[in-house]
Short mmCIF file of C-alpha atoms in Angstrom, two decimals:
data_model
loop_
_atom_site.label_atom_id
_atom_site.label_comp_id
_atom_site.label_asym_id
_atom_site.label_seq_id
_atom_site.Cartn_x
_atom_site.Cartn_y
_atom_site.Cartn_z
CA MET A 1231 22.95 -11.15 -20.06
CA SER A 1232 21.46 -8.09 -21.50
CA SER A 1233 22.21 -4.66 -19.69
CA GLU A 1234 19.40 -2.61 -18.30
CA ARG A 1235 18.44 0.51 -20.22
CA PRO A 1236 18.73 3.82 -18.42
CA LEU A 1237 15.66 4.99 -16.92
CA ARG A 1238 13.94 8.39 -17.98
CA SER A 1239 14.63 11.32 -15.88
CA VAL A 1240 11.95 12.95 -14.10
CA VAL A 1241 9.87 15.15 -16.35
CA GLU A 1242 7.27 17.65 -14.98
CA ASP A 1243 7.43 19.06 -11.53
CA ILE A 1244 4.46 17.68 -9.48
CA VAL A 1245 3.18 20.75 -7.59
CA PRO A 1246 0.00 20.79 -5.34
CA PRO A 1247 -2.77 23.08 -6.39
CA PRO A 1248 -2.69 26.36 -4.92
CA ASP A 1249 -6.19 27.03 -6.54
CA VAL A 1250 -8.33 24.81 -8.54
CA THR A 1251 -11.00 25.28 -11.22
CA PHE A 1252 -14.13 23.66 -11.59
CA ALA A 1253 -14.93 21.22 -14.56
CA PRO A 1254 -18.56 20.52 -15.55
CA GLN A 1255 -20.23 17.38 -13.99
CA ARG A 1256 -19.64 14.29 -15.91
CA THR A 1257 -23.06 12.89 -17.40
CA GLU A 1258 -24.14 9.63 -18.49
CA LEU A 1259 -24.18 8.66 -22.18
CA PRO A 1260 -27.47 8.96 -24.00
CA GLY A 1261 -29.56 5.76 -24.10
CA GLY A 1262 -29.80 5.07 -20.28
CA PRO A 1263 -27.34 4.02 -17.57
CA ARG A 1264 -24.01 2.47 -18.62
CA SER A 1265 -23.23 -1.16 -17.62
CA PRO A 1266 -20.71 -1.16 -14.76
CA THR A 1267 -17.90 -2.48 -17.24
CA ARG A 1268 -18.93 -0.47 -20.36
CA GLY A 1269 -16.15 1.79 -21.63
CA MET A 1270 -13.58 0.13 -19.17
CA GLY A 1271 -11.77 -1.80 -22.14
CA GLY A 1272 -12.46 -4.97 -20.38
CA ARG A 1273 -10.44 -4.02 -17.27
CA GLU A 1274 -12.65 -6.09 -14.87
CA SER A 1275 -12.15 -9.20 -16.98
CA GLN A 1276 -8.51 -8.58 -17.88
CA PRO A 1277 -6.55 -11.77 -18.01
CA LEU A 1278 -3.30 -12.73 -15.64
CA LEU A 1279 -0.35 -10.56 -16.63
CA GLY A 1280 2.10 -11.93 -19.07
CA ARG A 1281 5.42 -13.63 -18.04
CA ASP A 1282 7.41 -10.58 -18.22
CA HIS A 1283 11.14 -10.86 -17.28
CA GLU A 1284 11.91 -8.90 -14.16
CA HIS A 1285 14.33 -5.96 -14.92
CA HIS A 1286 13.79 -3.25 -12.10
CA ASP A 1287 15.96 -0.45 -10.93
CA PHE A 1288 15.69 -1.79 -7.26
CA GLU A 1289 18.88 -2.94 -5.43
CA ASN A 1290 19.16 -3.99 -1.69
CA HIS A 1291 21.19 -0.94 -0.65
CA PHE A 1292 19.55 1.70 1.56
CA PRO A 1293 22.38 3.81 3.06
CA ASP A 1294 19.79 6.17 4.41
CA ASP A 1295 18.20 3.67 6.66
CA PRO A 1296 21.05 1.29 8.26
CA VAL A 1297 18.51 -0.41 10.45
CA PHE A 1298 16.52 -1.80 7.47
CA MET A 1299 19.57 -2.59 5.56
CA ASP A 1300 20.84 -4.76 8.54
CA VAL A 1301 17.29 -6.55 8.48
CA ILE A 1302 17.79 -7.40 4.84
CA ARG A 1303 21.33 -8.74 5.38
CA ALA A 1304 20.04 -10.82 8.17
CA ALA A 1305 17.42 -12.32 5.66
CA ASP A 1306 20.10 -12.86 3.27
CA VAL A 1307 22.19 -14.72 5.59
CA ALA A 1308 19.44 -16.85 6.80
CA ILE A 1309 18.34 -17.94 3.40
CA GLU A 1310 22.11 -18.76 2.55
CA ASN A 1311 22.00 -21.04 5.68
CA GLY A 1312 18.90 -22.82 4.66
CA ILE A 1313 16.33 -20.95 6.70
CA TYR A 1314 14.07 -20.10 4.07
CA PRO A 1315 10.93 -17.83 4.13
CA GLU A 1316 7.73 -19.44 5.05
CA ILE A 1317 4.70 -19.04 2.85
CA ILE A 1318 1.57 -17.28 4.50
CA TYR A 1319 -1.46 -19.46 3.72
CA GLN A 1320 -3.98 -16.58 4.24
CA GLY A 1321 -4.70 -14.16 1.53
CA SER A 1322 -4.94 -14.45 -2.40
CA SER A 1323 -1.38 -14.02 -3.08
CA GLY A 1324 2.03 -15.30 -2.63
CA SER A 1325 3.43 -13.80 0.45
CA TYR A 1326 6.17 -15.01 2.92
CA PHE A 1327 7.23 -14.69 6.58
CA VAL A 1328 11.04 -13.98 6.37
CA LYS A 1329 13.30 -15.10 9.17
CA ASN A 1330 16.62 -14.39 10.63
CA ALA A 1331 19.52 -17.04 11.11
CA GLU A 1332 17.88 -17.66 14.58
CA GLY A 1333 14.40 -18.63 13.06
CA LYS A 1334 12.60 -15.44 14.36
CA LYS A 1335 10.30 -13.69 11.98
CA ILE A 1336 11.68 -10.38 10.70
CA GLY A 1337 9.45 -9.29 7.80
CA VAL A 1338 6.72 -10.05 5.20
CA PHE A 1339 8.01 -10.40 1.72
CA LYS A 1340 5.64 -10.07 -1.27
CA PRO A 1341 7.05 -10.79 -4.67
CA LYS A 1342 5.58 -8.79 -7.60
CA ASN A 1343 5.14 -11.83 -9.84
CA GLU A 1344 3.13 -13.59 -7.00
CA GLU A 1345 0.53 -10.86 -6.53
CA PRO A 1346 -3.15 -11.71 -6.94
CA TYR A 1347 -2.87 -11.47 -10.66
CA GLY A 1348 0.71 -12.21 -11.30
CA HIS A 1349 1.53 -15.28 -13.41
CA LEU A 1350 3.27 -17.10 -10.59
CA ASN A 1351 0.65 -16.50 -7.96
CA PRO A 1352 0.70 -19.90 -5.95
CA LYS A 1353 -2.85 -19.45 -4.65
CA TRP A 1354 -5.49 -21.07 -6.98
CA THR A 1355 -8.38 -18.72 -5.77
CA LYS A 1356 -7.79 -16.03 -8.19
CA TRP A 1357 -7.40 -18.50 -11.21
CA MET A 1358 -10.95 -19.86 -9.98
CA GLN A 1359 -12.35 -16.52 -9.89
CA LYS A 1360 -11.12 -15.79 -13.44
CA ILE A 1361 -12.85 -19.04 -14.55
CA CYS A 1362 -16.16 -18.87 -12.67
CA CYS A 1363 -16.64 -15.16 -12.35
CA PRO A 1364 -14.92 -13.29 -15.05
CA CYS A 1365 -16.87 -10.17 -14.83
CA CYS A 1366 -15.57 -9.35 -11.26
CA PHE A 1367 -11.93 -10.43 -12.09
CA GLY A 1368 -9.64 -7.54 -11.14
CA ARG A 1369 -10.30 -4.11 -9.84
CA SER A 1370 -10.79 -1.61 -12.70
CA CYS A 1371 -9.40 1.06 -10.55
CA LEU A 1372 -6.11 -0.22 -9.93
CA VAL A 1373 -2.90 -0.54 -11.87
CA LEU A 1374 -2.55 -4.46 -11.88
CA ASN A 1375 0.61 -6.05 -10.49
CA GLN A 1376 1.80 -3.00 -8.78
CA GLY A 1377 0.83 -3.86 -5.35
CA TYR A 1378 4.36 -4.09 -4.16
CA LEU A 1379 4.72 -0.42 -5.13
CA SER A 1380 1.51 0.37 -3.13
CA GLU A 1381 3.01 -1.28 -0.12
CA ALA A 1382 5.96 0.64 -0.27
CA GLY A 1383 4.15 3.90 -1.31
CA ALA A 1384 1.79 3.76 1.80
CA SER A 1385 5.00 3.41 3.96
CA LEU A 1386 6.63 6.36 2.32
CA VAL A 1387 3.20 8.54 2.89
CA ASP A 1388 3.14 7.28 6.54
CA LEU A 1389 6.79 8.60 6.82
CA LYS A 1390 6.35 11.84 5.31
CA LEU A 1391 3.15 12.59 7.41
CA GLN A 1392 4.88 11.23 10.58
CA LEU A 1393 1.88 8.75 11.19
CA ASN A 1394 3.88 5.97 12.35
CA VAL A 1395 1.13 3.34 11.87
CA VAL A 1396 2.70 1.48 8.64
CA PRO A 1397 5.64 -0.92 9.67
CA LYS A 1398 8.53 0.26 7.46
CA THR A 1399 8.20 -1.22 4.04
CA ARG A 1400 10.54 -0.94 1.05
CA VAL A 1401 11.23 -2.65 -2.31
CA VAL A 1402 13.96 -5.46 -2.19
CA LYS A 1403 15.09 -8.36 -4.17
CA LEU A 1404 15.12 -11.91 -2.50
CA ALA A 1405 15.70 -15.27 -4.04
CA SER A 1406 14.60 -18.53 -2.16
CA GLU A 1407 13.80 -22.14 -2.92
CA THR A 1408 10.50 -21.58 -1.12
CA PHE A 1409 9.46 -18.92 -3.67
CA ASN A 1410 7.04 -20.04 -6.58
CA TYR A 1411 9.36 -20.19 -9.73
CA ASN A 1412 8.46 -21.77 -13.12
CA ALA A 1413 9.99 -25.07 -14.08
CA ALA A 1414 12.28 -23.31 -16.61
CA ASP A 1415 14.00 -20.97 -13.87
CA ARG A 1416 14.41 -24.16 -11.60
CA ALA A 1417 15.95 -26.30 -14.45
CA ILE A 1418 18.28 -23.40 -15.42
CA SER A 1419 19.42 -23.03 -11.84
CA ARG A 1420 19.94 -26.78 -11.30
CA THR A 1421 22.08 -26.82 -14.48
CA LYS A 1422 24.37 -23.89 -13.61
CA LYS A 1423 24.76 -25.44 -10.27
CA SER A 1424 25.77 -28.82 -11.84
CA LEU A 1425 28.06 -27.26 -14.29
CA SER A 1426 29.73 -24.97 -11.80
CA GLU A 1427 30.53 -28.08 -9.61
CA ARG A 1428 31.65 -30.42 -12.31
CA PHE A 1429 33.77 -27.64 -14.17
CA PRO A 1430 34.40 -25.04 -11.58
CA ASP A 1431 37.52 -23.55 -13.54
CA ARG A 1432 36.38 -23.88 -17.07
CA ILE A 1433 32.56 -23.03 -16.73
CA GLY A 1434 31.83 -22.12 -12.91
CA ARG A 1435 33.97 -19.04 -12.93
CA HIS A 1436 32.13 -17.66 -15.86
CA ILE A 1437 28.63 -18.08 -14.50
CA HIS A 1438 27.34 -14.88 -12.95
CA ARG A 1439 24.67 -16.25 -10.57
CA VAL A 1440 24.27 -19.77 -9.80
CA GLY A 1441 21.09 -19.85 -7.83
CA LEU A 1442 17.34 -18.88 -8.80
CA PRO A 1443 16.92 -15.50 -9.94
CA PRO A 1444 15.94 -12.96 -7.31
CA LYS A 1445 12.50 -11.59 -7.31
CA VAL A 1446 11.61 -7.99 -6.75
CA GLY A 1447 8.95 -7.17 -4.18
CA SER A 1448 7.87 -5.50 -0.93
CA PHE A 1449 9.43 -6.06 2.21
CA GLN A 1450 7.54 -5.12 5.47
CA MET A 1451 9.13 -5.04 9.02
CA TYR A 1452 7.48 -7.68 11.10
CA VAL A 1453 5.75 -6.38 14.17
CA ASP A 1454 5.47 -8.44 17.22
CA GLY A 1455 2.55 -8.53 19.79
CA TYR A 1456 -0.14 -7.33 17.61
CA LYS A 1457 -3.58 -9.20 16.74
CA ASP A 1458 -6.09 -8.63 14.22
CA ALA A 1459 -8.21 -5.52 14.76
CA TYR A 1460 -11.45 -7.38 14.93
CA TYR A 1461 -10.21 -9.53 17.95
CA TRP A 1462 -9.51 -6.30 20.05
CA LEU A 1463 -12.60 -4.44 18.61
CA GLY A 1464 -14.84 -7.19 19.95
CA LYS A 1465 -13.37 -7.12 23.05
CA PHE A 1466 -13.63 -3.42 23.56
CA GLU A 1467 -17.44 -3.67 22.93
CA THR A 1468 -17.77 -5.84 26.17
CA GLU A 1469 -14.89 -4.39 28.20
CA PRO A 1470 -14.52 -0.70 27.26
CA LEU A 1471 -11.31 0.89 27.46
CA PRO A 1472 -10.38 3.22 30.31
CA GLU A 1473 -10.67 6.99 29.37
CA PRO A 1474 -6.98 7.78 28.72
CA ILE A 1475 -6.40 4.63 26.78
CA SER A 1476 -9.66 5.44 24.73
CA THR A 1477 -8.26 8.88 23.89
CA GLN A 1478 -4.98 7.28 22.92
CA PHE A 1479 -6.87 4.54 20.67
CA GLN A 1480 -8.94 7.37 19.16
CA PHE A 1481 -5.66 9.19 17.89
CA GLN A 1482 -4.17 6.20 16.60
CA PHE A 1483 -7.48 5.38 14.77
CA GLU A 1484 -7.32 8.90 13.16
CA ARG A 1485 -3.93 8.35 11.94
CA LEU A 1486 -5.13 5.07 10.11
CA VAL A 1487 -8.04 6.97 8.62
CA VAL A 1488 -5.61 9.69 7.31
CA LEU A 1489 -3.38 7.05 5.76
CA ASP A 1490 -6.22 5.21 4.17
CA TYR A 1491 -8.06 8.20 2.84
CA ILE A 1492 -5.03 9.97 1.33
CA ILE A 1493 -3.88 6.79 -0.64
CA ARG A 1494 -7.51 5.64 -1.16
CA ASN A 1495 -6.98 2.20 0.25
CA THR A 1496 -9.55 -0.24 -1.66
CA ASP A 1497 -8.85 -3.11 0.73
CA ARG A 1498 -9.21 -2.11 4.38
CA GLY A 1499 -11.26 -4.48 6.48
CA ASN A 1500 -11.05 -5.14 10.11
CA ASP A 1501 -8.75 -8.13 9.34
CA ASN A 1502 -5.99 -6.29 7.81
CA TRP A 1503 -5.15 -3.85 10.26
CA LEU A 1504 -3.54 -4.75 13.71
CA ILE A 1505 -3.99 -3.50 17.43
CA LYS A 1506 -1.43 -4.06 20.14
CA TYR A 1507 -2.93 -3.55 23.54
CA ASP A 1508 -0.87 -4.51 26.62
CA VAL A 1509 0.56 -3.21 30.02
CA ASP A 1510 4.07 -2.45 30.40
CA GLU A 1511 5.34 -5.29 32.52
CA GLY A 1512 8.41 -3.48 33.35
CA ASP A 1513 9.53 -3.22 36.93
CA LYS A 1514 6.61 -4.47 38.94
CA ALA A 1515 8.56 -5.55 41.88
CA GLU A 1516 7.26 -4.35 45.17
CA THR A 1517 9.57 -2.21 47.09
CA PRO A 1518 9.08 -0.29 50.27
CA ASP A 1519 9.48 3.12 48.52
CA ARG A 1520 7.51 2.30 45.42
CA ASP A 1521 5.28 5.06 44.31
CA TRP A 1522 2.22 3.61 42.58
CA THR A 1523 1.22 6.96 41.35
CA MET A 1524 4.16 6.27 38.78
CA VAL A 1525 2.76 2.93 37.57
CA ASP A 1526 3.02 2.76 33.74
CA GLN A 1527 -0.49 3.02 32.06
CA PRO A 1528 -1.33 0.50 29.30
CA LYS A 1529 -0.17 1.26 25.85
CA ILE A 1530 -2.29 0.71 22.73
CA LYS A 1531 -0.84 0.97 19.38
CA ILE A 1532 -2.15 0.38 15.64
CA ALA A 1533 -0.18 -1.23 12.69
CA ALA A 1534 -1.70 -0.73 9.10
CA ILE A 1535 -0.58 -3.65 7.08
CA ASP A 1536 -1.72 -5.03 3.74
CA ASN A 1537 -1.68 -1.85 1.81
CA GLY A 1538 -0.95 -3.40 -1.68
CA LEU A 1539 -4.53 -2.42 -3.12
CA ALA A 1540 -4.22 1.51 -2.80
CA PHE A 1541 -3.31 4.41 -5.10
CA PRO A 1542 -6.18 3.96 -7.81
CA PHE A 1543 -5.96 5.97 -10.88
CA LYS A 1544 -9.73 6.62 -10.57
CA HIS A 1545 -12.25 6.31 -7.88
CA PRO A 1546 -14.18 2.84 -7.89
CA ASP A 1547 -17.05 2.99 -10.52
CA SER A 1548 -17.69 -0.59 -11.68
CA TRP A 1549 -18.98 -3.11 -9.67
CA ARG A 1550 -17.85 -2.62 -6.07
CA ALA A 1551 -17.16 0.56 -4.08
CA TYR A 1552 -14.52 -0.93 -1.79
CA PRO A 1553 -15.56 1.01 1.23
CA TYR A 1554 -13.41 1.86 4.35
CA TYR A 1555 -14.69 -0.76 6.73
CA TRP A 1556 -13.51 1.33 9.80
CA ALA A 1557 -16.41 3.92 8.84
CA TRP A 1558 -18.78 1.56 10.57
CA LEU A 1559 -16.88 1.76 13.97
CA PRO A 1560 -18.23 4.22 16.78
CA GLN A 1561 -14.65 5.78 16.64
CA ALA A 1562 -15.51 7.25 13.17
CA LYS A 1563 -18.44 9.21 14.33
CA VAL A 1564 -16.14 11.24 16.63
CA PRO A 1565 -14.88 14.45 15.15
CA PHE A 1566 -11.21 14.56 14.49
CA SER A 1567 -9.16 15.69 17.29
CA THR A 1568 -7.04 18.73 17.80
CA GLU A 1569 -3.94 16.43 18.05
CA ILE A 1570 -4.61 14.92 14.38
CA LYS A 1571 -5.30 18.53 13.18
CA ASP A 1572 -2.18 19.88 14.58
CA LEU A 1573 -0.09 16.97 13.05
CA ILE A 1574 -1.75 16.85 9.65
CA LEU A 1575 -2.94 20.50 8.70
CA PRO A 1576 0.34 22.20 8.70
CA GLN A 1577 1.87 19.63 6.23
CA LEU A 1578 -1.16 19.26 3.81
CA SER A 1579 -1.61 22.95 3.77
CA ASP A 1580 1.96 23.48 2.62
CA MET A 1581 2.26 23.36 -1.16
CA ASN A 1582 5.78 22.57 -1.21
CA PHE A 1583 5.09 19.45 1.12
CA VAL A 1584 2.53 18.02 -1.31
CA GLN A 1585 4.91 18.62 -4.28
CA GLU A 1586 7.52 16.58 -2.46
CA LEU A 1587 5.22 13.81 -1.71
CA CYS A 1588 4.29 13.53 -5.28
CA GLU A 1589 7.88 13.61 -6.39
CA ASP A 1590 9.09 11.01 -3.80
CA LEU A 1591 6.17 8.71 -5.07
CA TYR A 1592 7.14 9.51 -8.68
CA GLU A 1593 10.82 8.25 -7.75
CA LEU A 1594 9.43 5.20 -6.46
CA PHE A 1595 6.81 4.32 -9.05
CA ARG A 1596 9.09 5.04 -12.09
CA LYS A 1597 11.52 2.31 -11.30
CA ASP A 1598 8.85 -0.39 -12.18
CA LYS A 1599 9.27 -2.02 -15.73
CA GLY A 1600 5.64 -1.27 -16.64
CA PHE A 1601 5.66 2.40 -15.29
CA ASP A 1602 2.98 4.32 -17.30
CA LYS A 1603 3.59 8.16 -16.72
CA SER A 1604 -0.03 8.93 -17.79
CA LYS A 1605 -1.52 6.29 -15.23
CA PHE A 1606 0.79 7.63 -12.47
CA GLU A 1607 -0.45 11.22 -13.16
CA LYS A 1608 -4.07 10.02 -12.87
CA GLN A 1609 -3.07 8.42 -9.58
CA MET A 1610 -1.85 11.60 -8.36
CA SER A 1611 -4.97 13.22 -9.41
CA VAL A 1612 -7.11 10.98 -7.12
CA MET A 1613 -4.66 11.51 -4.29
CA ARG A 1614 -4.57 15.27 -4.62
CA GLY A 1615 -8.61 15.13 -4.50
CA GLN A 1616 -8.46 13.14 -1.23
CA ILE A 1617 -5.93 15.59 0.16
CA LEU A 1618 -8.20 18.62 -0.71
CA ASN A 1619 -11.27 16.88 0.98
CA LEU A 1620 -9.25 15.83 4.09
CA THR A 1621 -7.95 19.24 4.48
CA GLN A 1622 -11.38 20.71 4.23
CA ALA A 1623 -12.79 18.18 6.69
CA LEU A 1624 -10.18 18.81 9.27
CA ARG A 1625 -10.76 22.37 9.05
CA ASP A 1626 -14.67 21.92 9.43
CA GLY A 1627 -14.29 19.70 12.33
CA LYS A 1628 -16.02 16.71 10.55
CA SER A 1629 -15.73 13.13 11.75
CA PRO A 1630 -14.16 10.29 9.69
CA LEU A 1631 -17.63 9.05 8.65
CA GLN A 1632 -18.63 12.58 7.44
CA LEU A 1633 -15.16 12.55 5.65
CA VAL A 1634 -15.84 9.42 3.53
CA GLN A 1635 -19.50 10.82 2.59
CA MET A 1636 -17.97 13.98 1.08
CA PRO A 1637 -18.33 14.06 -2.86
CA LEU A 1638 -15.52 12.34 -4.79
CA VAL A 1639 -12.97 14.83 -6.15
CA ILE A 1640 -10.32 14.55 -8.77
CA VAL A 1641 -7.68 17.33 -9.17
CA GLU A 1642 -6.00 16.99 -12.39
CA ARG A 1643 -3.05 18.51 -13.84
CA GLY A 1644 -3.26 20.41 -17.06
CA LYS A 1645 -2.51 23.77 -18.83
CA PRO A 1646 -5.54 26.40 -18.94
CA GLY A 1647 -7.44 26.26 -22.17
CA SER A 1648 -6.71 22.44 -22.68
CA GLY A 1649 -8.93 19.30 -22.44
CA PRO A 1650 -12.33 18.50 -23.49
CA PHE A 1651 -14.05 20.88 -21.47
CA ALA A 1652 -11.69 23.81 -21.99
CA GLU A 1653 -14.23 26.22 -23.56
CA ARG A 1654 -16.65 25.84 -20.41
CA VAL A 1655 -14.09 25.97 -17.72
CA LYS A 1656 -13.61 29.23 -15.88
CA THR A 1657 -9.81 29.34 -15.24
CA ILE A 1658 -8.77 30.38 -11.58
CA GLY A 1659 -5.50 28.68 -11.26
CA ASP A 1660 -2.64 28.18 -13.82
CA THR A 1661 -2.23 24.28 -13.52
CA PHE A 1662 -5.00 22.21 -11.96
CA THR A 1663 -8.61 21.52 -12.54
CA GLN A 1664 -11.07 20.19 -9.91
CA SER A 1665 -14.02 17.94 -10.90
CA PHE A 1666 -16.57 15.72 -8.99
CA GLN A 1667 -17.05 12.16 -10.25
CA GLU A 1668 -20.61 11.48 -10.33
CA ARG A 1669 -20.78 7.77 -11.64
CA ARG A 1670 -21.24 5.27 -8.78
CA PRO A 1671 -20.37 1.60 -8.66
CA PHE A 1672 -23.06 -0.93 -8.97
CA PHE A 1673 -22.88 -2.22 -5.34
CA SER A 1674 -22.24 0.68 -2.89
CA TRP A 1675 -21.96 -1.44 0.25
CA CYS A 1676 -19.05 -3.97 -0.78
#
């Protein structure tokens, strides 16, 4: 087996913009409006990614998170005992419910090479889309086949901001008979197993791994008692929440908004975030001295799942806009609360905090075999612009709906005096340049 090559060290410090300069607005090329895919290098019709061997710097070792490590160990033990992950039939990629030795669901695993545009995706819908509608194949604003990093990155942002709406998600390696492998991998595995059993001393002891090769992917902790948001949202229309619970739900909703906006989630419908609403059934036994003023109030909680289509390297500008579907909810018309301002503004206003956030994301993303530093820098440029808009919206007392209507901003890193507009840019800061994206997608409603 070939040894892994050492990864490059962190190169440039990623710091947030203390000040920004304004670049000229980007205008259309002469000759009229451009086609939505013109100049994109065929990204919308890019074919399925090739069959790369998976060599990534990810290991199932999390000394900083013993609880998560125990869950992964439980998953490994279950697989060794024949309790294999179960494929989730919904969705457009290969994703699996992972269980423990008792058969209880403990997580959701999404392998990298079974993502919507991965070469081992077991769902045929994306293949049909490629054949029947190649012009709409792929999302030109995303780095393809890095959804597992997006899932883990969303969890990282959630943890840094203390939002607590994303179930803990990290990158792990798992192997299972129920995963989708090609015929060659399965044949090699069978051959190794056969040789190890027939010649345990002569050959078996020299074989490093007998089973199927482990797959790298995102592992998200399973959450119990939650239902799709559209289920509860429909009930709330006919049975409005009591005032204290409504306030609690609004605060949870605002946390979801903050997460989605910062990571620029391009896939947030009302079917991929969850709501848990129940009454604590704790001690309900009637006793003579029971104080009914101490009865526990119902609790409501939001879980933001399916974050694999976030962190774009540009704002959507081709066919679709990929809007935030929560923007049509009545909660989006309510100005941001004091609670969310107190939680978020001190962090996003701290230059060191934003620097650490970018650095942490760099450490996560750079471990991927196909990591592209220039693409990552563009992803951070979009995220910095989102943070800039969000900070301003919170200070101005805007609502989530007004937030998503703000001009699209990109905050790019670059030395003063460099770039195509250097001679026309008035330098205010030393490192960052702010520009507005004027080009809009063909369809703005989907």
